[in-house]
PDB file of C-alpha atoms and ligand atoms in Angstrom:
ATOM      1  CA  MET A  30      -8.916 -11.802  -6.745  1.00 55.00           C
ATOM      2  CA  PRO A  31      -6.571 -10.442  -6.852  1.00 62.00           C
ATOM      3  CA  THR A  32      -2.684 -12.163  -6.130  1.00 81.00           C
ATOM      4  CA  SER A  33      -1.069 -11.355  -3.370  1.00 90.00           C
ATOM      5  CA  ARG A  34       2.925 -11.810  -2.457  1.00 95.00           C
ATOM      6  CA  ARG A  35       5.635 -11.313   0.110  1.00 97.00           C
ATOM      7  CA  LEU A  36       6.962  -7.857  -0.298  1.00 98.00           C
ATOM      8  CA  THR A  37       9.189  -5.938   2.510  1.00 98.00           C
ATOM      9  CA  CYS A  38       7.291  -3.496   4.259  1.00 97.00           C
ATOM     10  CA  GLN A  39       9.080   0.130   5.915  1.00 96.00           C
ATOM     11  CA  THR A  40       6.404   0.007   8.406  1.00 95.00           C
ATOM     12  CA  CYS A  41       6.142  -3.579   9.603  1.00 96.00           C
ATOM     13  CA  ARG A  42       9.636  -4.384   9.121  1.00 96.00           C
ATOM     14  CA  SER A  43       9.272  -7.329   7.985  1.00 97.00           C
ATOM     15  CA  GLU A  44       8.457  -9.427   4.862  1.00 98.00           C
ATOM     16  CA  GLU A  45       4.602  -9.452   4.396  1.00 98.00           C
ATOM     17  CA  PRO A  46       1.856 -10.215   2.527  1.00 97.00           C
ATOM     18  CA  HIS A  47       1.019  -7.522   0.101  1.00 98.00           C
ATOM     19  CA  GLU A  48      -2.111  -6.619  -2.318  1.00 97.00           C
ATOM     20  CA  PRO A  49      -2.372  -5.174  -5.738  1.00 96.00           C
ATOM     21  CA  LEU A  50      -4.624  -1.573  -5.022  1.00 96.00           C
ATOM     22  CA  THR A  51      -8.270  -1.586  -6.225  1.00 95.00           C
ATOM     23  CA  ALA A  52      -9.632   0.584  -8.767  1.00 94.00           C
ATOM     24  CA  LYS A  53     -10.841   2.580  -6.203  1.00 96.00           C
ATOM     25  CA  GLU A  54      -7.330   2.964  -3.743  1.00 97.00           C
ATOM     26  CA  ARG A  55      -5.749   3.419  -6.945  1.00 96.00           C
ATOM     27  CA  ASP A  56      -8.566   6.480  -7.643  1.00 96.00           C
ATOM     28  CA  TRP A  57      -7.651   7.442  -4.100  1.00 96.00           C
ATOM     29  CA  LEU A  58      -3.855   7.515  -4.496  1.00 97.00           C
ATOM     30  CA  GLN A  59      -4.842   9.397  -7.865  1.00 96.00           C
ATOM     31  CA  ARG A  60      -6.061  12.524  -6.128  1.00 96.00           C
ATOM     32  CA  GLN A  61      -3.531  12.148  -3.379  1.00 94.00           C
ATOM     33  CA  LEU A  62      -0.843  12.729  -5.692  1.00 94.00           C
ATOM     34  CA  GLY A  63      -2.297  14.863  -8.047  1.00 95.00           C
ATOM     35  CA  ASN A  64      -0.708  12.460 -10.605  1.00 91.00           C
ATOM     36  CA  PRO A  65      -1.899   9.477 -12.895  1.00 93.00           C
ATOM     37  CA  VAL A  66      -1.267   6.220 -10.389  1.00 92.00           C
ATOM     38  CA  ALA A  67       1.078   3.334 -12.027  1.00 90.00           C
ATOM     39  CA  ASP A  68      -0.629  -0.428 -11.766  1.00 89.00           C
ATOM     40  CA  ASN A  69       2.963  -1.588  -9.371  1.00 94.00           C
ATOM     41  CA  TYR A  70       1.347  -0.321  -6.375  1.00 96.00           C
ATOM     42  CA  TYR A  71       0.732  -2.503  -3.473  1.00 97.00           C
ATOM     43  CA  LYS A  72      -0.703  -2.261  -0.311  1.00 97.00           C
ATOM     44  CA  CYS A  73       0.707  -4.237   2.941  1.00 98.00           C
ATOM     45  CA  VAL A  74      -2.286  -6.645   4.202  1.00 97.00           C
ATOM     46  CA  ASN A  75      -0.615  -7.575   7.437  1.00 97.00           C
ATOM     47  CA  GLU A  76      -2.828  -7.393  10.600  1.00 96.00           C
ATOM     48  CA  ARG A  77      -1.499  -5.506  13.174  1.00 92.00           C
ATOM     49  CA  PRO A  78      -1.236  -6.364  17.011  1.00 91.00           C
ATOM     50  CA  ASP A  79      -4.161  -4.229  17.177  1.00 93.00           C
ATOM     51  CA  GLY A  80      -6.413  -5.633  14.553  1.00 94.00           C
ATOM     52  CA  THR A  81      -5.954  -2.844  12.028  1.00 94.00           C
ATOM     53  CA  VAL A  82      -4.216  -3.716   8.806  1.00 97.00           C
ATOM     54  CA  CYS A  83      -1.218  -1.827   8.236  1.00 98.00           C
ATOM     55  CA  LEU A  84      -2.094  -0.434   4.922  1.00 98.00           C
ATOM     56  CA  ASN A  85       1.252   0.702   4.187  1.00 98.00           C
ATOM     57  CA  LEU A  86       1.888   1.414   0.096  1.00 98.00           C
ATOM     58  CA  ARG A  87       5.005   0.559  -1.627  1.00 97.00           C
ATOM     59  CA  THR A  88       6.327  -0.110  -5.600  1.00 97.00           C
ATOM     60  CA  HIS A  89       6.561  -3.406  -6.080  1.00 95.00           C
ATOM     61  CA  GLY A  90      10.022  -2.276  -7.089  1.00 95.00           C
ATOM     62  CA  HIS A  91      10.614  -0.022  -4.317  1.00 96.00           C
ATOM     63  CA  GLU A  92       9.717  -0.436  -0.857  1.00 96.00           C
ATOM     64  CA  LYS A  93      10.782   3.266   0.329  1.00 95.00           C
ATOM     65  CA  HIS A  94       8.969   4.614  -2.824  1.00 92.00           C
ATOM     66  CA  PHE A  95       7.526   7.551  -0.792  1.00 93.00           C
ATOM     67  CA  ARG A  96       9.785   9.601   1.493  1.00 91.00           C
ATOM     68  CA  LEU A  97       7.423   9.408   4.079  1.00 92.00           C
ATOM     69  CA  THR A  98       5.191   6.341   4.686  1.00 95.00           C
ATOM     70  CA  LYS A  99       2.176   6.567   2.867  1.00 96.00           C
ATOM     71  CA  ARG A 100      -0.745   4.117   4.035  1.00 96.00           C
ATOM     72  CA  LEU A 101      -4.643   3.530   2.900  1.00 97.00           C
ATOM     73  CA  PRO A 102      -7.489   5.285   4.643  1.00 95.00           C
ATOM     74  CA  ASP A 103      -9.246   2.365   6.675  1.00 91.00           C
ATOM     75  CA  GLU A 104     -11.907   3.278   5.227  1.00 85.00           C
ATOM     76  CA  LEU A 105     -12.266   4.843   1.168  1.00 83.00           C
ATOM     77  CA  GLU A 106     -15.808   6.281   0.130  1.00 65.00           C
TER      78      GLU A 106
HETATM   79 ZN1   ZN B  16       3.107  -3.398   6.817  1.00 58.73          ZN
END
């Protein structure tokens, strides 16, 4: 099981549980960015009031890693 840790989320605007990306999620991000992706990316797993999971991405060191916020798709092939 991935270890979750509490990090600040730019979308939730608070400190929320984050989990490291799965191999599949890393592949997806790699295709989006067109670059190899380091293993220091985390996704916000906070459940929002509408029942969806935030899935906003950040790196461990930087909350505002992306100039615009980026989130994982709800369903990955
Ligand atoms: Zn969030």
